[in-house]
Amino acid sequence: MNETIEFRGGAGTIAADRWTSDDGLAGRGAVLMLHGGGQTRHSWNRAAATLSRDGWTVYTLDARGHGDSDWAPDGDYRVDGLVDDLRGVIDQLGEAPVLFGASLGGMTGLIAEGRTPD
């Protein structure tokens, strides 16, 4: 089962889908899935459905300026802004997720993790 939710990002609203198991299976943790440039959160639908059936709570995000997320009012789409958005989403989750990323999303996740204090 999935539902559309929103997170607060540094440049506005970050649109997301939260995927959970239909049979109440839960408890494996959270997974954040980050798409590549020019894509949207929907590129992860099949993978998110599979992971949620296995008990993961999966969040697929639209990066700023993509899909249903807000565009940056100042036109700032540098990776630093995407990293700030991701760090904000993780803070709002309240738990350390597993990160999946493709292309731009993978780079964003790696940089965010590299900047995470020990």
mmCIF file with all atom_site columns, C-alpha atoms in Angstrom:
data_model
loop_
_atom_site.group_PDB
_atom_site.id
_atom_site.type_symbol
_atom_site.label_atom_id
_atom_site.label_alt_id
_atom_site.label_comp_id
_atom_site.label_asym_id
_atom_site.label_entity_id
_atom_site.label_seq_id
_atom_site.pdbx_PDB_ins_code
_atom_site.Cartn_x
_atom_site.Cartn_y
_atom_site.Cartn_z
_atom_site.occupancy
_atom_site.B_iso_or_equiv
_atom_site.pdbx_formal_charge
_atom_site.auth_seq_id
_atom_site.auth_comp_id
_atom_site.auth_asym_id
_atom_site.auth_atom_id
_atom_site.pdbx_PDB_model_num
ATOM 1   C CA . MET A 1 1   ? 0.000  0.000  0.000   1.00 0.00 ? 1   MET A CA 1
ATOM 2   C CA . ASN A 1 2   ? 1.314  3.468  -0.707  1.00 0.00 ? 2   ASN A CA 1
ATOM 3   C CA . GLU A 1 3   ? 0.256  6.982  0.174   1.00 0.00 ? 3   GLU A CA 1
ATOM 4   C CA . THR A 1 4   ? 1.536  10.375 -0.918  1.00 0.00 ? 4   THR A CA 1
ATOM 5   C CA . ILE A 1 5   ? 3.093  12.457 1.850   1.00 0.00 ? 5   ILE A CA 1
ATOM 6   C CA . GLU A 1 6   ? 5.211  15.613 2.110   1.00 0.00 ? 6   GLU A CA 1
ATOM 7   C CA . PHE A 1 7   ? 8.432  16.569 3.841   1.00 0.00 ? 7   PHE A CA 1
ATOM 8   C CA . ARG A 1 8   ? 9.877  20.038 4.436   1.00 0.00 ? 8   ARG A CA 1
ATOM 9   C CA . GLY A 1 9   ? 12.917 20.708 2.293   1.00 0.00 ? 9   GLY A CA 1
ATOM 10  C CA . GLY A 1 10  ? 15.329 23.622 2.266   1.00 0.00 ? 10  GLY A CA 1
ATOM 11  C CA . ALA A 1 11  ? 13.625 25.122 -0.807  1.00 0.00 ? 11  ALA A CA 1
ATOM 12  C CA . GLY A 1 12  ? 10.038 24.080 -0.080  1.00 0.00 ? 12  GLY A CA 1
ATOM 13  C CA . THR A 1 13  ? 7.990  20.915 -0.079  1.00 0.00 ? 13  THR A CA 1
ATOM 14  C CA . ILE A 1 14  ? 9.483  17.534 -0.987  1.00 0.00 ? 14  ILE A CA 1
ATOM 15  C CA . ALA A 1 15  ? 6.820  15.164 -2.342  1.00 0.00 ? 15  ALA A CA 1
ATOM 16  C CA . ALA A 1 16  ? 7.109  11.499 -1.450  1.00 0.00 ? 16  ALA A CA 1
ATOM 17  C CA . ASP A 1 17  ? 5.273  8.210  -1.434  1.00 0.00 ? 17  ASP A CA 1
ATOM 18  C CA . ARG A 1 18  ? 5.348  6.037  1.684   1.00 0.00 ? 18  ARG A CA 1
ATOM 19  C CA . TRP A 1 19  ? 5.047  2.321  0.928   1.00 0.00 ? 19  TRP A CA 1
ATOM 20  C CA . THR A 1 20  ? 4.009  -0.158 3.617   1.00 0.00 ? 20  THR A CA 1
ATOM 21  C CA . SER A 1 21  ? 2.995  -3.803 3.632   1.00 0.00 ? 21  SER A CA 1
ATOM 22  C CA . ASP A 1 22  ? -0.672 -4.571 2.969   1.00 0.00 ? 22  ASP A CA 1
ATOM 23  C CA . ASP A 1 23  ? -0.624 -7.404 5.506   1.00 0.00 ? 23  ASP A CA 1
ATOM 24  C CA . GLY A 1 24  ? 0.738  -5.370 8.406   1.00 0.00 ? 24  GLY A CA 1
ATOM 25  C CA . LEU A 1 25  ? 4.267  -6.753 8.127   1.00 0.00 ? 25  LEU A CA 1
ATOM 26  C CA . ALA A 1 26  ? 6.644  -4.104 9.411   1.00 0.00 ? 26  ALA A CA 1
ATOM 27  C CA . GLY A 1 27  ? 9.686  -3.561 11.506  1.00 0.00 ? 27  GLY A CA 1
ATOM 28  C CA . ARG A 1 28  ? 12.622 -4.013 9.170   1.00 0.00 ? 28  ARG A CA 1
ATOM 29  C CA . GLY A 1 29  ? 13.292 -0.275 9.068   1.00 0.00 ? 29  GLY A CA 1
ATOM 30  C CA . ALA A 1 30  ? 13.077 2.599  6.627   1.00 0.00 ? 30  ALA A CA 1
ATOM 31  C CA . VAL A 1 31  ? 14.412 2.817  3.084   1.00 0.00 ? 31  VAL A CA 1
ATOM 32  C CA . LEU A 1 32  ? 14.768 6.116  1.171   1.00 0.00 ? 32  LEU A CA 1
ATOM 33  C CA . MET A 1 33  ? 14.906 5.836  -2.611  1.00 0.00 ? 33  MET A CA 1
ATOM 34  C CA . LEU A 1 34  ? 16.389 8.727  -4.600  1.00 0.00 ? 34  LEU A CA 1
ATOM 35  C CA . HIS A 1 35  ? 15.844 8.973  -8.359  1.00 0.00 ? 35  HIS A CA 1
ATOM 36  C CA . GLY A 1 36  ? 18.199 10.126 -11.087 1.00 0.00 ? 36  GLY A CA 1
ATOM 37  C CA . GLY A 1 37  ? 18.158 13.460 -12.918 1.00 0.00 ? 37  GLY A CA 1
ATOM 38  C CA . GLY A 1 38  ? 15.094 14.018 -15.069 1.00 0.00 ? 38  GLY A CA 1
ATOM 39  C CA . GLN A 1 39  ? 13.203 11.218 -13.307 1.00 0.00 ? 39  GLN A CA 1
ATOM 40  C CA . THR A 1 40  ? 10.646 11.175 -10.493 1.00 0.00 ? 40  THR A CA 1
ATOM 41  C CA . ARG A 1 41  ? 9.888  9.080  -7.435  1.00 0.00 ? 41  ARG A CA 1
ATOM 42  C CA . HIS A 1 42  ? 7.687  6.869  -9.603  1.00 0.00 ? 42  HIS A CA 1
ATOM 43  C CA . SER A 1 43  ? 10.771 5.316  -11.219 1.00 0.00 ? 43  SER A CA 1
ATOM 44  C CA . TRP A 1 44  ? 11.105 3.288  -7.987  1.00 0.00 ? 44  TRP A CA 1
ATOM 45  C CA . ASN A 1 45  ? 7.489  2.020  -7.792  1.00 0.00 ? 45  ASN A CA 1
ATOM 46  C CA . ARG A 1 46  ? 8.195  -1.640 -8.547  1.00 0.00 ? 46  ARG A CA 1
ATOM 47  C CA . ALA A 1 47  ? 11.201 -1.853 -6.240  1.00 0.00 ? 47  ALA A CA 1
ATOM 48  C CA . ALA A 1 48  ? 9.337  -0.012 -3.462  1.00 0.00 ? 48  ALA A CA 1
ATOM 49  C CA . ALA A 1 49  ? 6.373  -2.380 -3.729  1.00 0.00 ? 49  ALA A CA 1
ATOM 50  C CA . THR A 1 50  ? 8.676  -5.394 -3.455  1.00 0.00 ? 50  THR A CA 1
ATOM 51  C CA . LEU A 1 51  ? 10.587 -4.033 -0.458  1.00 0.00 ? 51  LEU A CA 1
ATOM 52  C CA . SER A 1 52  ? 7.406  -3.037 1.369   1.00 0.00 ? 52  SER A CA 1
ATOM 53  C CA . ARG A 1 53  ? 6.003  -6.565 0.943   1.00 0.00 ? 53  ARG A CA 1
ATOM 54  C CA . ASP A 1 54  ? 9.148  -7.765 2.738   1.00 0.00 ? 54  ASP A CA 1
ATOM 55  C CA . GLY A 1 55  ? 8.470  -5.548 5.762   1.00 0.00 ? 55  GLY A CA 1
ATOM 56  C CA . TRP A 1 56  ? 10.371 -2.365 4.924   1.00 0.00 ? 56  TRP A CA 1
ATOM 57  C CA . THR A 1 57  ? 8.785  1.078  5.131   1.00 0.00 ? 57  THR A CA 1
ATOM 58  C CA . VAL A 1 58  ? 9.873  2.647  1.854   1.00 0.00 ? 58  VAL A CA 1
ATOM 59  C CA . TYR A 1 59  ? 9.924  6.353  0.993   1.00 0.00 ? 59  TYR A CA 1
ATOM 60  C CA . THR A 1 60  ? 10.364 7.370  -2.634  1.00 0.00 ? 60  THR A CA 1
ATOM 61  C CA . LEU A 1 61  ? 11.186 11.076 -2.971  1.00 0.00 ? 61  LEU A CA 1
ATOM 62  C CA . ASP A 1 62  ? 10.890 13.651 -5.736  1.00 0.00 ? 62  ASP A CA 1
ATOM 63  C CA . ALA A 1 63  ? 14.025 15.801 -5.607  1.00 0.00 ? 63  ALA A CA 1
ATOM 64  C CA . ARG A 1 64  ? 13.518 19.560 -5.643  1.00 0.00 ? 64  ARG A CA 1
ATOM 65  C CA . GLY A 1 65  ? 12.452 20.706 -9.096  1.00 0.00 ? 65  GLY A CA 1
ATOM 66  C CA . HIS A 1 66  ? 11.301 17.188 -10.053 1.00 0.00 ? 66  HIS A CA 1
ATOM 67  C CA . GLY A 1 67  ? 7.846  15.627 -10.095 1.00 0.00 ? 67  GLY A CA 1
ATOM 68  C CA . ASP A 1 68  ? 5.531  17.074 -7.469  1.00 0.00 ? 68  ASP A CA 1
ATOM 69  C CA . SER A 1 69  ? 8.222  18.689 -5.302  1.00 0.00 ? 69  SER A CA 1
ATOM 70  C CA . ASP A 1 70  ? 8.564  22.461 -5.202  1.00 0.00 ? 70  ASP A CA 1
ATOM 71  C CA . TRP A 1 71  ? 10.900 24.277 -7.532  1.00 0.00 ? 71  TRP A CA 1
ATOM 72  C CA . ALA A 1 72  ? 13.647 26.256 -5.820  1.00 0.00 ? 72  ALA A CA 1
ATOM 73  C CA . PRO A 1 73  ? 12.468 29.887 -5.767  1.00 0.00 ? 73  PRO A CA 1
ATOM 74  C CA . ASP A 1 74  ? 16.041 31.107 -6.282  1.00 0.00 ? 74  ASP A CA 1
ATOM 75  C CA . GLY A 1 75  ? 16.788 28.570 -9.037  1.00 0.00 ? 75  GLY A CA 1
ATOM 76  C CA . ASP A 1 76  ? 19.377 26.766 -6.886  1.00 0.00 ? 76  ASP A CA 1
ATOM 77  C CA . TYR A 1 77  ? 19.604 23.126 -7.942  1.00 0.00 ? 77  TYR A CA 1
ATOM 78  C CA . ARG A 1 78  ? 23.194 22.482 -6.920  1.00 0.00 ? 78  ARG A CA 1
ATOM 79  C CA . VAL A 1 79  ? 23.960 19.207 -5.177  1.00 0.00 ? 79  VAL A CA 1
ATOM 80  C CA . ASP A 1 80  ? 24.486 21.014 -1.862  1.00 0.00 ? 80  ASP A CA 1
ATOM 81  C CA . GLY A 1 81  ? 20.804 21.977 -1.855  1.00 0.00 ? 81  GLY A CA 1
ATOM 82  C CA . LEU A 1 82  ? 19.729 18.421 -2.675  1.00 0.00 ? 82  LEU A CA 1
ATOM 83  C CA . VAL A 1 83  ? 21.926 17.154 0.159   1.00 0.00 ? 83  VAL A CA 1
ATOM 84  C CA . ASP A 1 84  ? 20.365 19.663 2.567   1.00 0.00 ? 84  ASP A CA 1
ATOM 85  C CA . ASP A 1 85  ? 16.907 18.487 1.496   1.00 0.00 ? 85  ASP A CA 1
ATOM 86  C CA . LEU A 1 86  ? 17.870 14.858 2.061   1.00 0.00 ? 86  LEU A CA 1
ATOM 87  C CA . ARG A 1 87  ? 19.370 15.558 5.484   1.00 0.00 ? 87  ARG A CA 1
ATOM 88  C CA . GLY A 1 88  ? 16.149 17.381 6.416   1.00 0.00 ? 88  GLY A CA 1
ATOM 89  C CA . VAL A 1 89  ? 14.008 14.439 5.303   1.00 0.00 ? 89  VAL A CA 1
ATOM 90  C CA . ILE A 1 90  ? 16.144 12.032 7.346   1.00 0.00 ? 90  ILE A CA 1
ATOM 91  C CA . ASP A 1 91  ? 15.786 14.291 10.400  1.00 0.00 ? 91  ASP A CA 1
ATOM 92  C CA . GLN A 1 92  ? 12.007 14.285 9.934   1.00 0.00 ? 92  GLN A CA 1
ATOM 93  C CA . LEU A 1 93  ? 11.944 10.478 9.723   1.00 0.00 ? 93  LEU A CA 1
ATOM 94  C CA . GLY A 1 94  ? 13.556 10.221 13.123  1.00 0.00 ? 94  GLY A CA 1
ATOM 95  C CA . GLU A 1 95  ? 15.492 7.069  12.200  1.00 0.00 ? 95  GLU A CA 1
ATOM 96  C CA . ALA A 1 96  ? 18.521 6.238  10.087  1.00 0.00 ? 96  ALA A CA 1
ATOM 97  C CA . PRO A 1 97  ? 17.255 4.815  6.779   1.00 0.00 ? 97  PRO A CA 1
ATOM 98  C CA . VAL A 1 98  ? 18.899 2.625  4.201   1.00 0.00 ? 98  VAL A CA 1
ATOM 99  C CA . LEU A 1 99  ? 19.595 4.843  1.166   1.00 0.00 ? 99  LEU A CA 1
ATOM 100 C CA . PHE A 1 100 ? 19.104 3.723  -2.436  1.00 0.00 ? 100 PHE A CA 1
ATOM 101 C CA . GLY A 1 101 ? 20.050 6.116  -5.208  1.00 0.00 ? 101 GLY A CA 1
ATOM 102 C CA . ALA A 1 102 ? 20.426 6.144  -8.966  1.00 0.00 ? 102 ALA A CA 1
ATOM 103 C CA . SER A 1 103 ? 22.679 8.613  -10.758 1.00 0.00 ? 103 SER A CA 1
ATOM 104 C CA . LEU A 1 104 ? 21.948 12.064 -9.275  1.00 0.00 ? 104 LEU A CA 1
ATOM 105 C CA . GLY A 1 105 ? 20.149 10.426 -6.348  1.00 0.00 ? 105 GLY A CA 1
ATOM 106 C CA . GLY A 1 106 ? 23.080 8.117  -5.682  1.00 0.00 ? 106 GLY A CA 1
ATOM 107 C CA . MET A 1 107 ? 25.508 11.024 -5.683  1.00 0.00 ? 107 MET A CA 1
ATOM 108 C CA . THR A 1 108 ? 23.228 12.997 -3.351  1.00 0.00 ? 108 THR A CA 1
ATOM 109 C CA . GLY A 1 109 ? 23.042 10.073 -0.927  1.00 0.00 ? 109 GLY A CA 1
ATOM 110 C CA . LEU A 1 110 ? 26.805 9.483  -0.944  1.00 0.00 ? 110 LEU A CA 1
ATOM 111 C CA . ILE A 1 111 ? 27.601 13.135 -0.294  1.00 0.00 ? 111 ILE A CA 1
ATOM 112 C CA . ALA A 1 112 ? 24.983 13.348 2.470   1.00 0.00 ? 112 ALA A CA 1
ATOM 113 C CA . GLU A 1 113 ? 26.411 10.266 4.180   1.00 0.00 ? 113 GLU A CA 1
ATOM 114 C CA . GLY A 1 114 ? 29.955 11.572 3.777   1.00 0.00 ? 114 GLY A CA 1
ATOM 115 C CA . ARG A 1 115 ? 28.953 14.734 5.616   1.00 0.00 ? 115 ARG A CA 1
ATOM 116 C CA . THR A 1 116 ? 27.192 12.899 8.445   1.00 0.00 ? 116 THR A CA 1
ATOM 117 C CA . PRO A 1 117 ? 29.100 13.308 11.714  1.00 0.00 ? 117 PRO A CA 1
ATOM 118 C CA . ASP A 1 118 ? 30.291 10.079 13.352  1.00 0.00 ? 118 ASP A CA 1
#
